[in-house]
GROMACS .gro file of C-alpha atoms in nm:
model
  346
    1UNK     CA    1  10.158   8.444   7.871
    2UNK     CA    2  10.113   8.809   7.805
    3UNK     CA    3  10.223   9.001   8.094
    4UNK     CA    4  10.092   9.296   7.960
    5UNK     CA    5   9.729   9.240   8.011
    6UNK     CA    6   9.550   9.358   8.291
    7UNK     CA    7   9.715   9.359   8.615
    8UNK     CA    8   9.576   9.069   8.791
    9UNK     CA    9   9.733   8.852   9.105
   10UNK     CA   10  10.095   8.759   9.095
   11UNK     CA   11   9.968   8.372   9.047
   12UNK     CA   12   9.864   8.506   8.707
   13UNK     CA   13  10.238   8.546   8.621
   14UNK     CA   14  10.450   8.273   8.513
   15UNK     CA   15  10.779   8.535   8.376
   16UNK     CA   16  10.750   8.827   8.678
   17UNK     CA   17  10.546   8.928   8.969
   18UNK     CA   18  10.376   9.263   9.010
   19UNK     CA   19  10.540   9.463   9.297
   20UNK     CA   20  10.629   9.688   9.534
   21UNK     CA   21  11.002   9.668   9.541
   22UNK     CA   22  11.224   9.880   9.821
   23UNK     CA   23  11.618   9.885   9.704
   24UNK     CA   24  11.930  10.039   9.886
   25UNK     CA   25  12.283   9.994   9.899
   26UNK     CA   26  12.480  10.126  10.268
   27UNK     CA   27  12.775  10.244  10.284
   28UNK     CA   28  12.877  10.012  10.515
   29UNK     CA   29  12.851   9.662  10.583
   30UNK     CA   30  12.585   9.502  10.814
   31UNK     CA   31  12.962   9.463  11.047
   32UNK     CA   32  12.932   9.881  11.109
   33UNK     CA   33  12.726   9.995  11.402
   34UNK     CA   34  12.456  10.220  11.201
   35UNK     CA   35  12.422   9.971  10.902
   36UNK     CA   36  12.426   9.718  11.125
   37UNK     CA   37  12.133   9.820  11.366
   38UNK     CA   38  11.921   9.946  10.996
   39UNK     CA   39  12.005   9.566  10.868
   40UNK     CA   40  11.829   9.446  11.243
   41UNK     CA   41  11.539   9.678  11.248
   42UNK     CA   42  11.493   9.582  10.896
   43UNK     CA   43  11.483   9.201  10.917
   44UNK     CA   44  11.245   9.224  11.251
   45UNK     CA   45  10.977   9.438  11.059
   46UNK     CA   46  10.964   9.223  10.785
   47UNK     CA   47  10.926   8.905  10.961
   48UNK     CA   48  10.661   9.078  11.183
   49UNK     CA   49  10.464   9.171  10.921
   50UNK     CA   50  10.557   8.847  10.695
   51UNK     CA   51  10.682   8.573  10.897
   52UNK     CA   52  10.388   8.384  10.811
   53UNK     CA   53  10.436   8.370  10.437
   54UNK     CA   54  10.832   8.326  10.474
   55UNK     CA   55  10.868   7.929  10.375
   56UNK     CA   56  11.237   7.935  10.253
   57UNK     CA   57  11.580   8.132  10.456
   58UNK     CA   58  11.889   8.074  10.405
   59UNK     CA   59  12.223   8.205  10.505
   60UNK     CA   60  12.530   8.168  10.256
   61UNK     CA   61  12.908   8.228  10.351
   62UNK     CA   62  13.129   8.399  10.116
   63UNK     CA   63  13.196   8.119   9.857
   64UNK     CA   64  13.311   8.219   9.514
   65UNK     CA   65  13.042   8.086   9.261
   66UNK     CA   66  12.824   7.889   9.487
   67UNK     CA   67  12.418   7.914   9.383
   68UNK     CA   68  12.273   8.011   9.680
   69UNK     CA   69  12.049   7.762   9.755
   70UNK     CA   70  11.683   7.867   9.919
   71UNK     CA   71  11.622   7.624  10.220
   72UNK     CA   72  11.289   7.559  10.426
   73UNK     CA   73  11.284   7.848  10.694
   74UNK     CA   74  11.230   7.618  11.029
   75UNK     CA   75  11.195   7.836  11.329
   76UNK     CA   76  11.573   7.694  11.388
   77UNK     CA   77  11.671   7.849  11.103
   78UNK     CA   78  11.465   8.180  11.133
   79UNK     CA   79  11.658   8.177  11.488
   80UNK     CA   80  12.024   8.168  11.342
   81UNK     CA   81  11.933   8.413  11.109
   82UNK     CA   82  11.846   8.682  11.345
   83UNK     CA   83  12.133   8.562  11.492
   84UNK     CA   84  12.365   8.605  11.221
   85UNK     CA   85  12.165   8.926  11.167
   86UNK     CA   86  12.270   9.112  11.485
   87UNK     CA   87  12.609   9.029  11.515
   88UNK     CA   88  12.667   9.215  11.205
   89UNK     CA   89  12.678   8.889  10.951
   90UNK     CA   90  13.043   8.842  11.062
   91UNK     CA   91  13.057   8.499  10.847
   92UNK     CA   92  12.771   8.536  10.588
   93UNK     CA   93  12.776   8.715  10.268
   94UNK     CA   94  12.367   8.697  10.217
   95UNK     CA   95  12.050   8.642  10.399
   96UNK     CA   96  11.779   8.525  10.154
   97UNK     CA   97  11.421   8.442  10.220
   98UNK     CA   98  11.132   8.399  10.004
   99UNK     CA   99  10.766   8.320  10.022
  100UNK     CA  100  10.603   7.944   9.919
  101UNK     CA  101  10.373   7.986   9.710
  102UNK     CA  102  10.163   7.764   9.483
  103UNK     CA  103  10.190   7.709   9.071
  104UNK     CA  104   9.843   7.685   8.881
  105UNK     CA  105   9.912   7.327   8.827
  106UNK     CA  106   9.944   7.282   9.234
  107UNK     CA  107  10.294   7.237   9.306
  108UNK     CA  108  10.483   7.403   9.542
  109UNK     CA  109  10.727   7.686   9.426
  110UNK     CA  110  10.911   7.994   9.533
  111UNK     CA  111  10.733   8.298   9.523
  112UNK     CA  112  10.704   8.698   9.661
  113UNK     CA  113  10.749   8.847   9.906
  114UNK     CA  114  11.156   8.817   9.832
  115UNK     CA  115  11.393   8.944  10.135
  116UNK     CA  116  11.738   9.007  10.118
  117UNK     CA  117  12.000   9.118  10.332
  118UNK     CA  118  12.390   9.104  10.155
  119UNK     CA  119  12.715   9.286  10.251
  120UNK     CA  120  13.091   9.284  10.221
  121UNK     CA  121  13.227   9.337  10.584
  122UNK     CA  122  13.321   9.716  10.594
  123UNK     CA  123  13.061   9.781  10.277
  124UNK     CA  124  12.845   9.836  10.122
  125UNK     CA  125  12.538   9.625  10.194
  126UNK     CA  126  12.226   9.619  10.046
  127UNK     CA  127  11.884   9.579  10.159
  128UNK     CA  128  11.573   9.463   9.914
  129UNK     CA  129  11.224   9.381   9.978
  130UNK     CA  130  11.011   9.235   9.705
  131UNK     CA  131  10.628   9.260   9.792
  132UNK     CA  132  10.322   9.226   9.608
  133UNK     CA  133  10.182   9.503   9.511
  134UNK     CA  134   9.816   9.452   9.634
  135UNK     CA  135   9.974   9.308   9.984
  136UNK     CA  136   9.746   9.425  10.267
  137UNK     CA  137  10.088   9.517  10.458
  138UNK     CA  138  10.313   9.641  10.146
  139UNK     CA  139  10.232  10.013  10.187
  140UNK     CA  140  10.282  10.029  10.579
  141UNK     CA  141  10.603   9.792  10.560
  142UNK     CA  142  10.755  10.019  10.330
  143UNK     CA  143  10.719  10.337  10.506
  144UNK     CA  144  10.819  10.147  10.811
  145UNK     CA  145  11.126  10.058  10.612
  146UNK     CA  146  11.206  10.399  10.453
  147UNK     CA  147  11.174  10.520  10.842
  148UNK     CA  148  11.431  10.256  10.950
  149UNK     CA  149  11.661  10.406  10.706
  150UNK     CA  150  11.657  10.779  10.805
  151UNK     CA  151  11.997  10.817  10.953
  152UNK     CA  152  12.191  10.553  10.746
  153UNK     CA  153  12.435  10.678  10.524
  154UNK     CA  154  12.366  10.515  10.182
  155UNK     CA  155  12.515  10.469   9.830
  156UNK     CA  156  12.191  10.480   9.636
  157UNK     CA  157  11.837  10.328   9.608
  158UNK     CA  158  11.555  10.313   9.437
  159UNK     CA  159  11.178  10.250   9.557
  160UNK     CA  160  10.849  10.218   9.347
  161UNK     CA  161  10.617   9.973   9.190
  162UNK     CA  162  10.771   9.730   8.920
  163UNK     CA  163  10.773   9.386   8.834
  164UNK     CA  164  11.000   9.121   9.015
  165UNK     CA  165  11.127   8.747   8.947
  166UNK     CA  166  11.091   8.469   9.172
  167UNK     CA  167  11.378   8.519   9.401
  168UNK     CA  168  11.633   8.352   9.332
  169UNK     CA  169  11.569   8.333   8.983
  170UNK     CA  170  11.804   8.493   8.689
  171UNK     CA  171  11.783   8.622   8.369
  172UNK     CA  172  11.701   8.924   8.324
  173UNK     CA  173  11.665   8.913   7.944
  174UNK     CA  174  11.341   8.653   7.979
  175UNK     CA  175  11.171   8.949   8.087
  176UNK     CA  176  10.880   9.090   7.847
  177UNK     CA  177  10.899   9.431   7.777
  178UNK     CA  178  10.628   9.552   8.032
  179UNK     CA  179  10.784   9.901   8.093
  180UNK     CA  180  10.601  10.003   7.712
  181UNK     CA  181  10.270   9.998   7.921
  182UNK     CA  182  10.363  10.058   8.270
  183UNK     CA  183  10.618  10.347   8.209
  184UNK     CA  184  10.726  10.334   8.581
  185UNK     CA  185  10.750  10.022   8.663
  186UNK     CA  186  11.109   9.906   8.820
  187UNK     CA  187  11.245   9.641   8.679
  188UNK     CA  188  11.594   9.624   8.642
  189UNK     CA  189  11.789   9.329   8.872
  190UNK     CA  190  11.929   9.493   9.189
  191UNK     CA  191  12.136   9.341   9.380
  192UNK     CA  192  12.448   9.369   9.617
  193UNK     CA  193  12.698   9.357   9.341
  194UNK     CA  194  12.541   9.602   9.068
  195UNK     CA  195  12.780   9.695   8.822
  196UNK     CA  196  12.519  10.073   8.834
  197UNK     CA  197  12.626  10.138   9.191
  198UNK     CA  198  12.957   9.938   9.280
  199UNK     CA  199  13.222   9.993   9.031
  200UNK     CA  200  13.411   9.689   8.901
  201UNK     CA  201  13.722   9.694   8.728
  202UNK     CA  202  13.740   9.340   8.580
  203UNK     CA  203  13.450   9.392   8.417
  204UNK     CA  204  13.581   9.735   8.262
  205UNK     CA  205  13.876   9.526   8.163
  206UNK     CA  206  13.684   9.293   7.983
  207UNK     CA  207  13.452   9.525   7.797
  208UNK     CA  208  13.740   9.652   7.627
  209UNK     CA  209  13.911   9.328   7.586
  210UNK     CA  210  13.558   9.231   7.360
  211UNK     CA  211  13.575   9.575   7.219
  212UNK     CA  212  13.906   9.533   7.062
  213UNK     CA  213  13.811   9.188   6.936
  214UNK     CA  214  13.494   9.297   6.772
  215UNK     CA  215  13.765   9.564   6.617
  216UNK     CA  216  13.904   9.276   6.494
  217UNK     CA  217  14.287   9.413   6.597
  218UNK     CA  218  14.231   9.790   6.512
  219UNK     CA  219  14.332  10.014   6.756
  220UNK     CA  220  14.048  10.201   6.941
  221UNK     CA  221  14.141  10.528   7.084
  222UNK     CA  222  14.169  10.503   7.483
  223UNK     CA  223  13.895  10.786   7.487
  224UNK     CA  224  13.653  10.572   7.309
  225UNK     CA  225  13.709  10.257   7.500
  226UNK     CA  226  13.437  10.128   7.693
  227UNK     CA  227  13.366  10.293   8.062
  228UNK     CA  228  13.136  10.395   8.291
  229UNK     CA  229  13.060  10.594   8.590
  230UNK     CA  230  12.829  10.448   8.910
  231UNK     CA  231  12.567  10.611   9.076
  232UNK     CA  232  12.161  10.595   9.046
  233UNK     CA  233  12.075  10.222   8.912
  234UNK     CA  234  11.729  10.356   8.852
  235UNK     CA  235  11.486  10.609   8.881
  236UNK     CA  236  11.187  10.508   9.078
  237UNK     CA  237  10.910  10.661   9.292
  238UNK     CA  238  11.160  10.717   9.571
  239UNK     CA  239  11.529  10.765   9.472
  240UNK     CA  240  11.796  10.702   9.725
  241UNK     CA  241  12.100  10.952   9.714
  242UNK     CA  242  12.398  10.927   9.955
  243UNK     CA  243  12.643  11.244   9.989
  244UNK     CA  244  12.889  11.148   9.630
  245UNK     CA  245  12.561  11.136   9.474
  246UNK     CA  246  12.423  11.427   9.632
  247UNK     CA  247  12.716  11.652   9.547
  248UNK     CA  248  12.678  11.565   9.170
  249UNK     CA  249  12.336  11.648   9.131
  250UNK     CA  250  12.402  12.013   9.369
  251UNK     CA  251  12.699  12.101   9.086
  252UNK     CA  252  12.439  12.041   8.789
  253UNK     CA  253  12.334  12.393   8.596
  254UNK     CA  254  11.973  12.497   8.664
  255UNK     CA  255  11.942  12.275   8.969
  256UNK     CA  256  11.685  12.515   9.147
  257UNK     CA  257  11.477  12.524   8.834
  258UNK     CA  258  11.481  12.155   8.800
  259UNK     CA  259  11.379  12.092   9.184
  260UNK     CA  260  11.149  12.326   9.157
  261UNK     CA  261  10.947  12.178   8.836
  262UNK     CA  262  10.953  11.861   9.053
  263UNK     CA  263  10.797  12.020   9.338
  264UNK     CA  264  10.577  12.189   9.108
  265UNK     CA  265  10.436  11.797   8.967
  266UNK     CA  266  10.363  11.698   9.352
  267UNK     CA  267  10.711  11.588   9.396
  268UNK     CA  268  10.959  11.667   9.692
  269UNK     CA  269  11.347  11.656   9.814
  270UNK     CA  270  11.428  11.556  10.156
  271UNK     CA  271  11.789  11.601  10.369
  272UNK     CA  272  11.807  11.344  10.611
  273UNK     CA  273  12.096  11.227  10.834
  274UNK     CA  274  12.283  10.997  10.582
  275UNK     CA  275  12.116  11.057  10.241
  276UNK     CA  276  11.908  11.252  10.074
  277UNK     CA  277  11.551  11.079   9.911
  278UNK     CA  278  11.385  11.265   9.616
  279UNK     CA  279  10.989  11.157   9.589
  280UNK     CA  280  10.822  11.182   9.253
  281UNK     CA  281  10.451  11.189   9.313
  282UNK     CA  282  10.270  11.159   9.626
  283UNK     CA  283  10.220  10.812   9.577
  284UNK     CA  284  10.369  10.549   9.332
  285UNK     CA  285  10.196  10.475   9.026
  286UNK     CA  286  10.223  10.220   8.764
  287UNK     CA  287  10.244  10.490   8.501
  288UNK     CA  288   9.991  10.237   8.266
  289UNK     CA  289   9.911  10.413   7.936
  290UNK     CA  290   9.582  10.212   7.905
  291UNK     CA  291   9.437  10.395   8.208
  292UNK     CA  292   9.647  10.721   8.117
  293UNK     CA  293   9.793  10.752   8.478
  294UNK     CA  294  10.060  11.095   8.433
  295UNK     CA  295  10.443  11.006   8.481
  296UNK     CA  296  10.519  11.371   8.454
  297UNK     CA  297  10.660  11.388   8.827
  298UNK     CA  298  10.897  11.078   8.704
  299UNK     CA  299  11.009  11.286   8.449
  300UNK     CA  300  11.081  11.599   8.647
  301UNK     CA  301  11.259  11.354   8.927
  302UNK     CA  302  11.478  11.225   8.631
  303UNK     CA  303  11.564  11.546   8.550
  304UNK     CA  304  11.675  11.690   8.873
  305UNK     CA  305  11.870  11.342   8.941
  306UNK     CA  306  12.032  11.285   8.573
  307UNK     CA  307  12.421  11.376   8.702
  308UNK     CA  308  12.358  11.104   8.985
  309UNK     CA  309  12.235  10.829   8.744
  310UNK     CA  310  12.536  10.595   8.645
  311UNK     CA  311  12.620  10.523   8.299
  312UNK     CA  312  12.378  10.507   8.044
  313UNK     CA  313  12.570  10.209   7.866
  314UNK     CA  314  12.583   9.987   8.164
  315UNK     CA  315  12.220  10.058   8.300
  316UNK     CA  316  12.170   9.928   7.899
  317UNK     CA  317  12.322   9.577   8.039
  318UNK     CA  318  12.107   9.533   8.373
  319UNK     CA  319  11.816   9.681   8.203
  320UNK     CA  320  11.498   9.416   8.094
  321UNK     CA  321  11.536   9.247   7.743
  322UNK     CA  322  11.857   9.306   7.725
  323UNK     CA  323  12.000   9.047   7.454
  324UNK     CA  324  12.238   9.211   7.238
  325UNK     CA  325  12.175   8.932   6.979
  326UNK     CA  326  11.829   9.039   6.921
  327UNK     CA  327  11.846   9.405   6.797
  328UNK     CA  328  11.431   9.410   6.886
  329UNK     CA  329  11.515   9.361   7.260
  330UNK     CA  330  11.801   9.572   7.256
  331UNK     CA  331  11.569   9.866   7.120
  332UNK     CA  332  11.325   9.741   7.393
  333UNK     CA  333  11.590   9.759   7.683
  334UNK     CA  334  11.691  10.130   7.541
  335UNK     CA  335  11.302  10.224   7.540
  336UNK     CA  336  11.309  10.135   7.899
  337UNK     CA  337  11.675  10.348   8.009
  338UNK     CA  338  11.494  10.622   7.802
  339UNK     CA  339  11.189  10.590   7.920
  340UNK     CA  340  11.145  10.936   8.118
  341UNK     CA  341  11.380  11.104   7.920
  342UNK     CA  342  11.221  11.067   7.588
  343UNK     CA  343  10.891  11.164   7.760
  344UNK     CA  344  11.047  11.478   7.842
  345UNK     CA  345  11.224  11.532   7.494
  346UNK     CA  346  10.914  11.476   7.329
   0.00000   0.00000   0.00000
């Protein structure tokens, strides 16, 4: 299965689904009144627009470890959600719901559009929408969606065309490295924990635990020890800044000259109450080499944004083909957390 061939439907795609995906993290959990009310608005416009496909929801308490487990969304269930939903998700950790959709060989199997609603009481939350691309409602539920959001103060987030896995599928590594065509294309996992955006100090702790065994005993100095810095998971055709993020791209050298080349490509910046969103073009785009689409507003975008992005060497571990045992894939997953900024070294 080459996913690299011409775009086609998603049923075309065994590995990933082409999308429209629509990413952000709140500051807040879905338990704080403006979070709360986004998480609402959000869950209402996407079963207006979607209910009809929606064939599996499920809501999952905070158990360490558990699979979350898609079940058949019954009106019941669609019921308890929005339940759950505007009381803040006081005992729920994650709303999931997915499409039913059917394989070429006619079973039934889990498919896109992909919801999801996730928090940790007092924050952040996330919000992600998975649509298909060519969805007669995916460009009017996402600007109903970015609309919902003005006024919600946000971590970070990330908006654009890419490609997607069934939900509730993992693995990030099975993915083919589709980015070398579409240069754009989103495709990095996002969820509520990312390591980009939420920082976690076990997993620091471990890094350097595997970094001193692959010394084999030496002694690394503390400076080169493995660490990182959150912020922007990803670059996409909107990028989602909330004020820490804001305030590291406003200290950055040249900043008027950079915002300015973006404008200059068709791009734009925009304040809002809660965040700020930088646009790259006036309207996504795959980026596709074959039919020479220009990604130069992508590369201005990354260029203004590069102090917000998080680490380069853990956006290297959530990035597509990542395997670290296959040095082709790892020189894949770089190509694709390089991708604008070797355009604009070039």
């Amino acid at each position: 299965m080459d996913i690299l061939r011409a775009r086609g439907t998603p049923s075309a795609y065994q590995v990933a689904f082409p999308a429209l995906r629509f990413c952000v993290w709140t500051e807040g959990g879905f338990d704080q009144p403006d979070c709360g009310a986004a998480a609402l608005a959000v869950f209402d416009a996407v079963m207006e627009s979607l209910g009809r496909e929606i064939g599996y929801l499920t809501l999952v308490k905070p158990t360490a470890d558990k699979r979350i487990r898609l079940t058949r969304a019954t009106l019941k269930k669609r019921e308890e959600a929005r339940a759950a939903v505007a009381a803040g998700m006081p005992v729920h950790r994650y709303l999931k719901a997915a499409a039913k959709t059917m394989s070429d060989e006619g079973t039934e199997r889990v498919g896109l559009p992909g919801f999801s609603l996730s928090h940790i009481p007092g924050g952040p939350g996330f919000v992600g929408l998975e649509i298909p691309w060519e969805h007669p409602a995916a460009t009017g539920l996402i600007a109903r969606l970015h609309q919902i959001m003005d006024g919600v103060p946000l971590v970070a987030g990330v908006c654009g065309y890419g490609f997607a896995m069934a939900p509730g599928d993992f693995g990030q590594y099975k993915l083919p490295p589709a980015h070398l065509r579409f240069r754009t294309a989103l495709m990095a996992q996002m969820e509520l924990l990312s390591r980009e955006v939420r920082y976690d100090a076990p997993f620091v702790q471990m890094r350097r635990l595997y970094q001193r065994r692959d010394a084999k005993g030496a002694t690394i100095p503390e400076a080169e020890l493995f660490d990182y810095e959150t912020g922007l998971p990803d670059i996409g055709w909107r990028t989602y800044l909330g004020a820490d993020l804001s305030a590291r791209v406003d200290a950055q050298e040249g900043r008027e000259t950079k915002l300015a080349a973006l404008i200059a490509q068709g791009g734009a910046m925009e304040e809002r109450a809660g965040h700020r969103v930088v646009t790259a073009s006036p309207a996504p785009v795959w980026g596709d080499l074959n039919a020479g689409e220009s990604i130069t507003g992508y590369i201005a975008a990354r260029a203004y944004l590069e102090p917000a992005l998080a680490s380069r060497s853990i956006r290297l571990l959530s990035a597509p083909c990542h395997d670290t045992s296959d040095k082709d894939r790892m020189r894949e997953a770089e190509a694709y957390v390089d991708r604008f900024k070797e355009e604009e070294d070039a």
